[in-house]
Coordinates of C-alpha atoms in Angstrom, one line a residue:
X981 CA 0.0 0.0 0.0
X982 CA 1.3 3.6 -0.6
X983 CA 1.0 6.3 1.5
X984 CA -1.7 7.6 -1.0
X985 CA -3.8 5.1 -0.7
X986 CA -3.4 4.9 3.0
X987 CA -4.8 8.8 3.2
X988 CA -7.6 8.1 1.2
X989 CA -8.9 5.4 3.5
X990 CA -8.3 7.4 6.5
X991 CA -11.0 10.5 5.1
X992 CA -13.4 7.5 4.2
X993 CA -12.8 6.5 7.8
X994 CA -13.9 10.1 9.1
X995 CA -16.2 10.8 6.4
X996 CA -18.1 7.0 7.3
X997 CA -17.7 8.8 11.1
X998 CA -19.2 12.3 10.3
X999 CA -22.3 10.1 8.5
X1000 CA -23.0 8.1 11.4
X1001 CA -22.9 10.9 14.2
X1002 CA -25.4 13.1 11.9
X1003 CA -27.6 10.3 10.0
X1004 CA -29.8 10.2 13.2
X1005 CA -30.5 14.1 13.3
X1006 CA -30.9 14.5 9.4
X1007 CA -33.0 11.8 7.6
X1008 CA -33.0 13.9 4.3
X1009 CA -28.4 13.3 4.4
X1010 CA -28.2 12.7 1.1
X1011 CA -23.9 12.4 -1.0
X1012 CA -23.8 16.4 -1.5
X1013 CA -24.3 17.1 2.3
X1014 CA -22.3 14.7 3.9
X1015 CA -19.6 16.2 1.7
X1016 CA -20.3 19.3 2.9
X1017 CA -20.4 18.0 6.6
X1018 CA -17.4 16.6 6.0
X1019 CA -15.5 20.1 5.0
X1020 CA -17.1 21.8 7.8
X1021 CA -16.0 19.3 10.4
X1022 CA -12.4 19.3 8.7
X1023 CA -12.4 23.2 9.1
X1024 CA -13.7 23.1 12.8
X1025 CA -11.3 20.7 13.7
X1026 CA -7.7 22.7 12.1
X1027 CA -9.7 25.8 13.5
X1028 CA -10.0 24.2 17.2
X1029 CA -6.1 22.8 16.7
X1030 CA -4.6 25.9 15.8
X1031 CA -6.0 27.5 18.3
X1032 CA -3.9 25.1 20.8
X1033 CA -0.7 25.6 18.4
X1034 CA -1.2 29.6 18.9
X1035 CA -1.3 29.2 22.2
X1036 CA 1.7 27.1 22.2
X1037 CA 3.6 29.3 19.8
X1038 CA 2.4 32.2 22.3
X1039 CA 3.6 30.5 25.3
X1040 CA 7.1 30.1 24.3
X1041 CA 7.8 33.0 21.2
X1042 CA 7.7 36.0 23.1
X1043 CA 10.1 35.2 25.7
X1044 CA 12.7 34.7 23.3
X1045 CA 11.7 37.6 20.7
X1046 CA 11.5 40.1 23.0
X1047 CA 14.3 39.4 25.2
X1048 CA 17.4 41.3 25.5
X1049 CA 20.6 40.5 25.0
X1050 CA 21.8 40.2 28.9
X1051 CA 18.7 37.7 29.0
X1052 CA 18.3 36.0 25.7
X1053 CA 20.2 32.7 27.0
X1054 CA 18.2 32.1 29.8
X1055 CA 15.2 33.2 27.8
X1056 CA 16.3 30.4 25.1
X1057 CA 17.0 28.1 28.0
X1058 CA 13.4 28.2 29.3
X1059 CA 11.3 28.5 26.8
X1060 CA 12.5 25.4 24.7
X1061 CA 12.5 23.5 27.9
X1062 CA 9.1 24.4 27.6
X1063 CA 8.7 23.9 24.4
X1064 CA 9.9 20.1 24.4
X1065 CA 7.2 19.6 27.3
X1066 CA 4.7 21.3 26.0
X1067 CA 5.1 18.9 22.1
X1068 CA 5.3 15.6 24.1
X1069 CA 2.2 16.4 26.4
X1070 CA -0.1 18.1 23.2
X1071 CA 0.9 14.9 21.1
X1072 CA 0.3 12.6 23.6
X1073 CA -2.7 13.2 24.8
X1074 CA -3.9 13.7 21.2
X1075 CA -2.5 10.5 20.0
X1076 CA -4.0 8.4 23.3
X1077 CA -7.7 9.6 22.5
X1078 CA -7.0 9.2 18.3
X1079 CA -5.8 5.6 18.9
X1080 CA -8.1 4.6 21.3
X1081 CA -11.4 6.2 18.9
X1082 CA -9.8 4.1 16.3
X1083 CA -10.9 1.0 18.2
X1084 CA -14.3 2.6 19.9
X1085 CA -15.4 4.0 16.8
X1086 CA -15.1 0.2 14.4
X1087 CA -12.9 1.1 12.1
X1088 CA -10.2 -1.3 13.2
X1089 CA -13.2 -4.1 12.7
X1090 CA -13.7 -2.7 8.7
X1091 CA -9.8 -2.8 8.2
X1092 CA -9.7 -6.0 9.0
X1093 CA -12.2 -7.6 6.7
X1094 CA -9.7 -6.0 3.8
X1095 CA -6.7 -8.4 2.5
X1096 CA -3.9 -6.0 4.5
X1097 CA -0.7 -6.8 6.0
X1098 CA 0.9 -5.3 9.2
X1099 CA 2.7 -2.9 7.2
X1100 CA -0.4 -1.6 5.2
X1101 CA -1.8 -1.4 8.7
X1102 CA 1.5 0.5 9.9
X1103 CA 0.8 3.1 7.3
X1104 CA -3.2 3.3 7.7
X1105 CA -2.7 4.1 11.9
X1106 CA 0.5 6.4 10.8
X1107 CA -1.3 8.4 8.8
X1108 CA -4.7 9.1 10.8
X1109 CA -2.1 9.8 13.9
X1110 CA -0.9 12.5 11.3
X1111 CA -4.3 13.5 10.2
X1112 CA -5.4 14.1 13.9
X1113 CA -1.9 15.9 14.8
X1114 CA -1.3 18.0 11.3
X1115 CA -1.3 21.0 12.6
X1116 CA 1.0 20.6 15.5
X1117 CA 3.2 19.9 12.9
X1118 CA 4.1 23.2 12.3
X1119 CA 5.5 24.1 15.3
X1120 CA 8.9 23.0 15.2
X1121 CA 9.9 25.0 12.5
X1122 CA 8.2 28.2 13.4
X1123 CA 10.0 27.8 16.8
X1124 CA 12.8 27.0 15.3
X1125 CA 13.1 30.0 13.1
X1126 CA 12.7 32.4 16.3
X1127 CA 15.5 30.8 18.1
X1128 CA 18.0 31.2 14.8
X1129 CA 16.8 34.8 13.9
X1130 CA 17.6 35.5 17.7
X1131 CA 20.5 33.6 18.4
X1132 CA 22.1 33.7 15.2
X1133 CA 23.2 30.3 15.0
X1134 CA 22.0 28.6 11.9
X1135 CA 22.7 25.3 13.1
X1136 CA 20.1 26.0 15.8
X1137 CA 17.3 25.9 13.3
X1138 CA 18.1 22.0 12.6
X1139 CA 18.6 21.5 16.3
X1140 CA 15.7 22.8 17.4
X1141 CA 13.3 21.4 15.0
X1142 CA 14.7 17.7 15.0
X1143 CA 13.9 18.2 18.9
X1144 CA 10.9 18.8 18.6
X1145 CA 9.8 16.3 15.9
X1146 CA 11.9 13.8 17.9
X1147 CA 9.2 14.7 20.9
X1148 CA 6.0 14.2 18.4
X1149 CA 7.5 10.7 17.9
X1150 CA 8.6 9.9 21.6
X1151 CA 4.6 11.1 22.4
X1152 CA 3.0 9.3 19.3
X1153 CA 4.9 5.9 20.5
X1154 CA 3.5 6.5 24.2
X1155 CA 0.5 7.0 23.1
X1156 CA 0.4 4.1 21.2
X1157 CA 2.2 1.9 24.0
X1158 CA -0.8 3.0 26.4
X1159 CA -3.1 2.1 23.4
X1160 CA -1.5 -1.2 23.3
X1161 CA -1.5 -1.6 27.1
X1162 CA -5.4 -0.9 28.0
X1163 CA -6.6 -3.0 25.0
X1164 CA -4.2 -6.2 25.4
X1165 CA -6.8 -8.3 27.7
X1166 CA -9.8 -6.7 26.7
X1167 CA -12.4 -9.6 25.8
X1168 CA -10.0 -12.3 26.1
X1169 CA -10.9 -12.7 29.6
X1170 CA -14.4 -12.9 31.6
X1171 CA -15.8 -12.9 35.2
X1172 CA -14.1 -11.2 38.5
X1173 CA -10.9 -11.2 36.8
X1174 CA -12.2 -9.6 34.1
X1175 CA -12.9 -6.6 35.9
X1176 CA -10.0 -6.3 37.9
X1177 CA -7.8 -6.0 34.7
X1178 CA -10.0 -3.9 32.9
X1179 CA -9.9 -1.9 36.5
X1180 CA -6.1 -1.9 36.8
X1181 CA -5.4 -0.8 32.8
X1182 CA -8.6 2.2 33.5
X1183 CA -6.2 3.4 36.5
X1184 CA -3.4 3.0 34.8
X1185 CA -4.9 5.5 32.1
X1186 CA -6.3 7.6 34.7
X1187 CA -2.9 8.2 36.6
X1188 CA -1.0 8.3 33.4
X1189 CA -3.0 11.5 32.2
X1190 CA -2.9 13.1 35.5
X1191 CA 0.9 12.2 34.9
X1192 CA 1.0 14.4 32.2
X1193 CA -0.3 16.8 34.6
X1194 CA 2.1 16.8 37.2
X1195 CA 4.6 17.0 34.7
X1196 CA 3.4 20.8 33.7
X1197 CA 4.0 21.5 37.3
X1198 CA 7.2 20.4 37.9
X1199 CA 8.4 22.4 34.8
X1200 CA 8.5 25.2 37.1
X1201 CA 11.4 22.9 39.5
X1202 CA 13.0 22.7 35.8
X1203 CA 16.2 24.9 36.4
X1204 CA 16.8 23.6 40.2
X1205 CA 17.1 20.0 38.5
X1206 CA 18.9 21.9 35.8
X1207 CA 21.4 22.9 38.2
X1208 CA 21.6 19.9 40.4
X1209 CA 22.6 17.6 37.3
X1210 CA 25.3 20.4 35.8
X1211 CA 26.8 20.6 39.2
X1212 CA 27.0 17.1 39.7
X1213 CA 28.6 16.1 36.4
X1214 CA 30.0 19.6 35.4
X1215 CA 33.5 17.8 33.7
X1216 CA 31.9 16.6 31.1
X1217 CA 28.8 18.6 29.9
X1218 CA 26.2 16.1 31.3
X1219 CA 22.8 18.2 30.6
X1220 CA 23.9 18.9 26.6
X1221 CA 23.8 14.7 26.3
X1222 CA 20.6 14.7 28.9
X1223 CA 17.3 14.4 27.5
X1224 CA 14.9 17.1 27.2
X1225 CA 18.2 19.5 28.7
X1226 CA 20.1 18.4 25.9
X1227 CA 17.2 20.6 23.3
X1228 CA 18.1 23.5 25.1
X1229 CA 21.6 23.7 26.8
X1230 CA 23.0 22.1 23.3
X1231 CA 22.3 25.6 21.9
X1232 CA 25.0 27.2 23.6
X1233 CA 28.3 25.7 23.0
X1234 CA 32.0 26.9 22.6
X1235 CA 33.8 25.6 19.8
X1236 CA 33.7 23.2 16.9
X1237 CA 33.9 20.2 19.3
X1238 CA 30.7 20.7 21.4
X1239 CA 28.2 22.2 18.1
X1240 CA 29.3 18.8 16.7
X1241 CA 28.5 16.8 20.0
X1242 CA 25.2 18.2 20.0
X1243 CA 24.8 17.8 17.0
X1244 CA 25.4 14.4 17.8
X1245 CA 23.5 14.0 20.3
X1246 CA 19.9 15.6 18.8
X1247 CA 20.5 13.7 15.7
X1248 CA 21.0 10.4 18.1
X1249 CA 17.5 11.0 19.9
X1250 CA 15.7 11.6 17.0
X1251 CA 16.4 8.4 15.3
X1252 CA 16.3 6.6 18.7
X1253 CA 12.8 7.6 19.1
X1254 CA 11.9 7.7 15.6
X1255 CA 12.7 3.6 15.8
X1256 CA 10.8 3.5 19.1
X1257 CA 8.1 5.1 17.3
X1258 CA 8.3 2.4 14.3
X1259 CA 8.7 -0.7 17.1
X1260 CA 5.5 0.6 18.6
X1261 CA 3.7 0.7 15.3
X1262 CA 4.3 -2.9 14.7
X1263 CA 2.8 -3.6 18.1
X1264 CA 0.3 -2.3 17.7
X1265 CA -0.4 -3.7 13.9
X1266 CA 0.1 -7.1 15.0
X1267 CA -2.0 -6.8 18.2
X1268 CA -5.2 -5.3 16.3
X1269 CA -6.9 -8.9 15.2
X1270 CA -6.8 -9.2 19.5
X1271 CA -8.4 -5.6 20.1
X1272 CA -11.2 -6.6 17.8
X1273 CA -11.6 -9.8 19.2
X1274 CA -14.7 -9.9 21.7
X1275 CA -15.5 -13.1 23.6
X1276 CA -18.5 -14.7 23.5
X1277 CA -20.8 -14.4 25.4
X1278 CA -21.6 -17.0 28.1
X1279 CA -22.4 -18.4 31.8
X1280 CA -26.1 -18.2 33.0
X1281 CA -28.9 -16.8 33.6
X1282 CA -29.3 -14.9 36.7
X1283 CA -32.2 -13.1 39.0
X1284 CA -32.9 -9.4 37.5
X1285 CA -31.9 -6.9 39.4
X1286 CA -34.3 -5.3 41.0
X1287 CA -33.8 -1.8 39.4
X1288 CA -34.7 -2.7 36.4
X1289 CA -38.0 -1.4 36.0
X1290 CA -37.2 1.8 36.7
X1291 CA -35.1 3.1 33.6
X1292 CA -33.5 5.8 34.8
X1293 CA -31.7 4.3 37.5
X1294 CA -30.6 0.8 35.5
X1295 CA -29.5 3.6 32.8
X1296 CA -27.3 5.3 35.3
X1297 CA -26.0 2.1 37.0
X1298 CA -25.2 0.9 33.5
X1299 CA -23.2 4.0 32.4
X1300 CA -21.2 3.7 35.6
X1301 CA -20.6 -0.1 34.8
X1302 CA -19.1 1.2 31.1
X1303 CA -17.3 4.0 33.0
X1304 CA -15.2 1.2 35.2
X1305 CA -14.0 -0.5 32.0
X1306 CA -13.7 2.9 29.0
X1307 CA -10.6 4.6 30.1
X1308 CA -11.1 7.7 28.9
X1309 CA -14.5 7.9 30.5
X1310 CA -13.1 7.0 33.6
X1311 CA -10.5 9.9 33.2
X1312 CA -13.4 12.4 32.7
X1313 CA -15.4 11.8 35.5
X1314 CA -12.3 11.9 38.4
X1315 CA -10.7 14.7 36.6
X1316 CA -11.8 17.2 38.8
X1317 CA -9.6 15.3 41.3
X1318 CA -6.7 16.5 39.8
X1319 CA -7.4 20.3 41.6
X1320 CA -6.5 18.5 44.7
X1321 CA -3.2 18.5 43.5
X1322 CA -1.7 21.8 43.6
X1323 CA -3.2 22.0 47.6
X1324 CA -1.2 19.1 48.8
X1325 CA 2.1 21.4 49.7
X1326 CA 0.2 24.1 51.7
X1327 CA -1.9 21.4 53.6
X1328 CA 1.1 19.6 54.6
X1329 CA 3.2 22.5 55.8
X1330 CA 0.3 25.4 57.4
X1331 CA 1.0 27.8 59.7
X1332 CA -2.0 27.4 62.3
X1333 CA -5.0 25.2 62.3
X1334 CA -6.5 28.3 61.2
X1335 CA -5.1 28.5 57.5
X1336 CA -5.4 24.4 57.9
X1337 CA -9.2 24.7 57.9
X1338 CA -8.7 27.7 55.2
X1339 CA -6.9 25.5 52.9
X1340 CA -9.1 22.5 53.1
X1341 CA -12.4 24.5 52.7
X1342 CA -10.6 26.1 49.6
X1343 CA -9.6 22.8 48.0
X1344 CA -13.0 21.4 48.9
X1345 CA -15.1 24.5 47.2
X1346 CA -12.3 24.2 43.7
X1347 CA -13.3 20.5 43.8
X1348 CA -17.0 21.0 43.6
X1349 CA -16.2 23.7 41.2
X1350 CA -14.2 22.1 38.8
X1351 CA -16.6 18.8 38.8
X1352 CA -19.7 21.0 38.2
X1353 CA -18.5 23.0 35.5
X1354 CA -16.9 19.4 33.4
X1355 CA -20.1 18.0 34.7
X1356 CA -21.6 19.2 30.6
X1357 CA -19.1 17.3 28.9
X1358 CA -19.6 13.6 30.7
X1359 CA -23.5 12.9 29.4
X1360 CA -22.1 12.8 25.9
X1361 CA -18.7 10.7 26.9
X1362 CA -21.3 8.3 28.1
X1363 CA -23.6 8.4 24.9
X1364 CA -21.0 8.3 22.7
X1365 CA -20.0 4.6 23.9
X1366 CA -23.6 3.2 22.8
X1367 CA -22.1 3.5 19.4
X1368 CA -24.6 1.8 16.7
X1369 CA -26.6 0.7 19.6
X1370 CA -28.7 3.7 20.3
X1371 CA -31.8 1.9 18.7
X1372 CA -32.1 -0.2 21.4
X1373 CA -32.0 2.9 24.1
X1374 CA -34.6 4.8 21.8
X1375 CA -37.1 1.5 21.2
X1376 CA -37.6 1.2 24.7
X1377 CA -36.9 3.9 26.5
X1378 CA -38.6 7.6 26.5
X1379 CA -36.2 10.1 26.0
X1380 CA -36.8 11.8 29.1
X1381 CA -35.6 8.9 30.6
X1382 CA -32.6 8.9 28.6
X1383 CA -31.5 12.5 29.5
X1384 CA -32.2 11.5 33.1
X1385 CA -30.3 8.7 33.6
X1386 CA -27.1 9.7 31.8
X1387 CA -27.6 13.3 34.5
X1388 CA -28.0 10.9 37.7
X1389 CA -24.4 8.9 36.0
X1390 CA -22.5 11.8 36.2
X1391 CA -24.2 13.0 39.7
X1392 CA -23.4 9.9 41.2
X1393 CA -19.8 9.7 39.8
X1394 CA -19.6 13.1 41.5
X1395 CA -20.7 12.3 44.8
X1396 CA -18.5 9.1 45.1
X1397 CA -15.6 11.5 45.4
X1398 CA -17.1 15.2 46.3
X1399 CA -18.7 13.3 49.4
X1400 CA -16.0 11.8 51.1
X1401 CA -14.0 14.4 50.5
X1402 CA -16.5 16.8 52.1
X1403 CA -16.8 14.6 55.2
X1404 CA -13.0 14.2 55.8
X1405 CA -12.6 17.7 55.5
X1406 CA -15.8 18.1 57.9
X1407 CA -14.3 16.3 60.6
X1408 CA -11.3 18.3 60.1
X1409 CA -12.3 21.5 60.4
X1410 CA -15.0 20.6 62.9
X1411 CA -17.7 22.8 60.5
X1412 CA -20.9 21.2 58.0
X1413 CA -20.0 24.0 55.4
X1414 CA -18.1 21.3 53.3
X1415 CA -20.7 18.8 53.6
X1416 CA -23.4 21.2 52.8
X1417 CA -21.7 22.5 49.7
X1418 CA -20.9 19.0 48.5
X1419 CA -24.8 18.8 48.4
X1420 CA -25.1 22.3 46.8
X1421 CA -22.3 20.8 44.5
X1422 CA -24.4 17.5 43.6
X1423 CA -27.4 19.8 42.5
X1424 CA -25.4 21.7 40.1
X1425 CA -23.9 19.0 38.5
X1426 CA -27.6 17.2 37.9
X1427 CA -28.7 20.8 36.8
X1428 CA -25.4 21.0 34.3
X1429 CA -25.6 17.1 32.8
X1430 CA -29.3 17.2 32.5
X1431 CA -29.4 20.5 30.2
X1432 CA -26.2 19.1 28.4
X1433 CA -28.1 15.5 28.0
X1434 CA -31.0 17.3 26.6
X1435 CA -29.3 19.4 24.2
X1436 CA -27.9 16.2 23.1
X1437 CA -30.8 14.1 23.1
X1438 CA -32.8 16.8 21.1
X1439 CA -30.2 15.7 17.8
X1440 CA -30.2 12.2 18.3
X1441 CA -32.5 9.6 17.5
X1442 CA -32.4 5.4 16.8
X1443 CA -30.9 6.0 13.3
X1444 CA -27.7 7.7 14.9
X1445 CA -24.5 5.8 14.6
X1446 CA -22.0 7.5 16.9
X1447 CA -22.2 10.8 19.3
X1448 CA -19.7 13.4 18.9
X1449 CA -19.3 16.7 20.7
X1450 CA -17.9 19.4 18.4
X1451 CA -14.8 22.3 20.0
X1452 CA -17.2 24.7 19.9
X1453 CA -20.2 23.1 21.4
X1454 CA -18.1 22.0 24.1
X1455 CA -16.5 26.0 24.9
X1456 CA -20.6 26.6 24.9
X1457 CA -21.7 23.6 27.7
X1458 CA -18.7 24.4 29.6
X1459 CA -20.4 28.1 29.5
X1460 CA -23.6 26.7 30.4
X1461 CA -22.3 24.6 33.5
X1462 CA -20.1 27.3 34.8
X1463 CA -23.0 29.6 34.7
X1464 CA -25.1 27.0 36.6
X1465 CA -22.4 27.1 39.3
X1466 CA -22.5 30.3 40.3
X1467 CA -24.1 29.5 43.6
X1468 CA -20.4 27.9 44.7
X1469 CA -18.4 30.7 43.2
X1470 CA -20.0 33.7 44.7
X1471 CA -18.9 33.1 48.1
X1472 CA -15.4 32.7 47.2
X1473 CA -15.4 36.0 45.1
X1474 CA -13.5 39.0 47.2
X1475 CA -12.7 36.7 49.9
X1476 CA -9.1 36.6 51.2
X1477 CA -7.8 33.4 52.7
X1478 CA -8.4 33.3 56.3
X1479 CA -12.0 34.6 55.8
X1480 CA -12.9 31.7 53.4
X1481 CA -14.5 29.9 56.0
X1482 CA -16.4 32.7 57.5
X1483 CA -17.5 33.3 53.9
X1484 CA -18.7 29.7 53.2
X1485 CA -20.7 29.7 56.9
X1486 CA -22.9 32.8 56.1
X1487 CA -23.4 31.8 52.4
X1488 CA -24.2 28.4 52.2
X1489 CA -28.4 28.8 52.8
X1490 CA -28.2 30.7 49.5
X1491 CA -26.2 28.2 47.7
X1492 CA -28.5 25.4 48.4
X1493 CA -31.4 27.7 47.4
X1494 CA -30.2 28.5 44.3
X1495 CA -28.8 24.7 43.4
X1496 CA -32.1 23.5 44.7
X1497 CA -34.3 25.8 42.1
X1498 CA -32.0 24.9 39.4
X1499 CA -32.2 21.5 40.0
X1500 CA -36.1 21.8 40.0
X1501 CA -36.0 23.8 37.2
X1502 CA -34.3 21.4 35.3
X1503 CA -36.0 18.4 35.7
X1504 CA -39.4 20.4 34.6
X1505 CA -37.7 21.6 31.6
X1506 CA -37.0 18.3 30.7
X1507 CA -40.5 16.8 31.7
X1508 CA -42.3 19.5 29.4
X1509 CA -39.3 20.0 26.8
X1510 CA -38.1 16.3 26.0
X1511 CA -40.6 13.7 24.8

């Protein structure tokens, strides 16, 4: 297969995608439309991914254009530190959720009913990784540019931008690793341990992204380790040979010996990960007749649970049962957790019990927060999993029901981590304010996911094959939810720190007023709107 041919099947691949997510909503989609669809998708999605290459470029150009000449090393220095970081996290997490929509959207089952080899499969995944990445691209040599015009070094064009690309493939292979990873034992085993892999790989998913995470952070403990490592090895100019140092302390060298070693050395990583990159791709080739495989179906009948007639409950129970086993779903509803984070120094190391209780009411409060306002985007996660199954949702099922059940998933994934969390800190701080916003909290977030699962319900139907949620509809439900949580924000606005809890004491009636009506409020709109 050429690399031609490979590209064509990929847009058949997304155009077959962009049919099945808007067959349901449009009965009259006729060839000239899809087409159409097609472009418009193509130009929201370059539009949404330069937006995040701007704001890369904008994160790590100006400090080295407008920087002087007293500061333009460390300026250099920094930003492509930065800008090393900021390739291999963008890529990553890009490539994790392209390979892993491969799977969940079926097009690894139609490649595989074609007569292809591993290496025609090499090229198909290769190029929709470069379909879904393209613009990123770009970035290397844009960056590179700015560091040569400033520096003057032309040799620092081609350092630069073999860095970077040699980070796109480094990404791309971990991505596909983790790919490889959470789909090696899927459906080739059943029962209890069953669910403790699928368990283990959906954590392993979930830590790796909040990984990604962390490491953001600790860019800014960047030039302490920076300065550790050069004064422990300083004989032999350990950080130019030191990977990601090497991209940026490899720029400034004296003499014809060093340019060469780095030279070296940047030309060394990038065909050390470019073969990674290639090793992972035959992985992951010869392990897709295993990710298609699903086991059949067996054991016996049991005793019906005893929720089943009520629909809206079962519904919710079942998208929590998906939830434990789709990693990225999993990731979505316990990222909120990843606020806690940044509190963990100041609640191990306070200065009285006073900025203690501050500190935890704080962290509590962005919590709820943060979970309310991604509260929009989980009820079409969740619907996007029933894939060509929706028929047998909409058959049985009002939709009412529907929008219902997928807002009482996402409240209950909330308060298996907002409630515990609220009580600890509780007991802490010896005041209910925590456990009474937690409650305030729970209300928004069934207010937020039932006016995102009726939005979403209104343009689906049985005929629909997949659910996808657009850049910008996604900005607008995120607008929606925060919004809706205004009741948790308000008391925190104009507060300093040791009168947060003060704050939250005399404001939390309101909030649970306000939550309460907008939880009412919702669950008429969708009794009256939604049939």
């Amino acid at each position: 297969m050429k690399w031609g041919e490979a590209w064509r099947v990929i847009k058949i691949l997304n155009r077959e995608a962009i049919y099945g997510a808007h067959k349901g909503s449009d009965p009259t989609l006729d060839e000239f439309k899809l087409l159409r669809l097609v472009k418009l998708n193509r130009a929201f999605y370059l539009v949404e991914t330069a937006v995040a290459v701007l704001l890369i470029l904008l994160m790590i150009g100006p400090p080295v254009l407008l920087s002087g000449p007293e500061g333009l090393r460390e300026a250099v220095r920094s930003s492509t530190t930065l800008y090393v970081m900021m390739l291999f996290m963008l890529v990553f997490m890009m490539g994790s959720t392209s390979t892993l929509a491969l799977q969940e959207f079926g097009h690894l089952k139609v490649l595989m009913q074609l007569p292809l080899d591993r290496e025609d499969l090499k090229k198909i995944v290769m190029a929709y990784l470069i379909y879904e990445i393209g613009p990123v691209l770009v970035i290397p040599p844009i960056y590179a540019v700015m560091v040569a015009e400033k520096t003057g070094l032309l040799w620092a064009f081609l350092a630069v931008s073999l860095y970077g690309y040699a980070s796109i493939c480094l990404a791309l292979a971990a991505s596909l690793a983790l790919s490889v990873a959470l789909w090696k034992r899927v459906g080739l085993v059943r029962g209890l341990r069953a669910k403790f892999t699928r368990a283990f790989w959906n954590g392993l998913y979930v830590m790796t992204m909040f990984s990604i995470g962390i490491l953001y952070q600790l860019y800014a403990y960047a030039e302490n380790v920076r300065t550790f490592l050069g004064k422990a090895v300083p004989e032999i100019g350990f950080l130019k040979l030191v990977y990601p140092f090497s991209a940026s302390e490899g720029l400034f060298c004296e003499g014809p010996r060093e340019i060469a070693l780095s030279i070296c050395s940047c030309l060394a990583y990038s065909l050390a990960f470019y073969l990674v990159l290639d090793r992972m791709l035959i992985s992951y080739a010869s392990r897709t007749p295993y990710m298609v495989h699903e086991a059949a179906r067996g054991g016996k009948l049991i005793k019906p649970r005893f929720w089943l007639p009520m629909p809206k409950l079962a519904m919710a129970l079942k998208d929590l049962k998906i939830a434990m086993r789709e990693p990225r779903t999993s990731y979505m509803m316990v990222l909120p957790l990843f606020s806690v984070i940044g509190f963990i120094p100041a609640l191990l190391a306070p200065r009285d019990p006073a900025e203690l209780a501050a500190y935890l009411c704080l962290m509590c409060m962005t919590l709820f927060i943060t979970g309310s306002i991604i509260s929009s985007l989980v009820p079409y996660q969740l619907m996007e999993h029933e894939g060509g199954r929706l028929w047998i949702l909409f058959s049985c099922v009002p939709k009412k029901d529907i929008s219902l059940g997928k807002a009482l998933a996402s409240t209950l994934a909330f308060s298996a981590y907002a409630f515990p969390m609220a009580l600890l800190a509780s007991a802490l701080t010896g005041s209910p304010c925590p456990l009474l916003y937690a409650a305030s909290g729970a209300m928004v977030v069934f207010s937020a996911s039932l006016l995102s699962s009726m939005i979403m319900i209104t343009t689906t139907s049985a005929d629909t094959k997949m659910v996808r949620v657009s850049f910008l509809k996604s900005l607008a439900l995120l607008a929606l939810s925060a919004g809706l949580s205004m009741p948790l924000l308000a008391p925190l606005l104009n507060v300093r720190l040791e009168q947060v809890l003060v704050a939250l004491t005399r404001e939390y009636p309101k909030a649970l007023l306000l939550s309460g009506l907008e939880a009412c409020s919702a669950l008429v709109l969708n009794e009256v709107l939604v049939r």
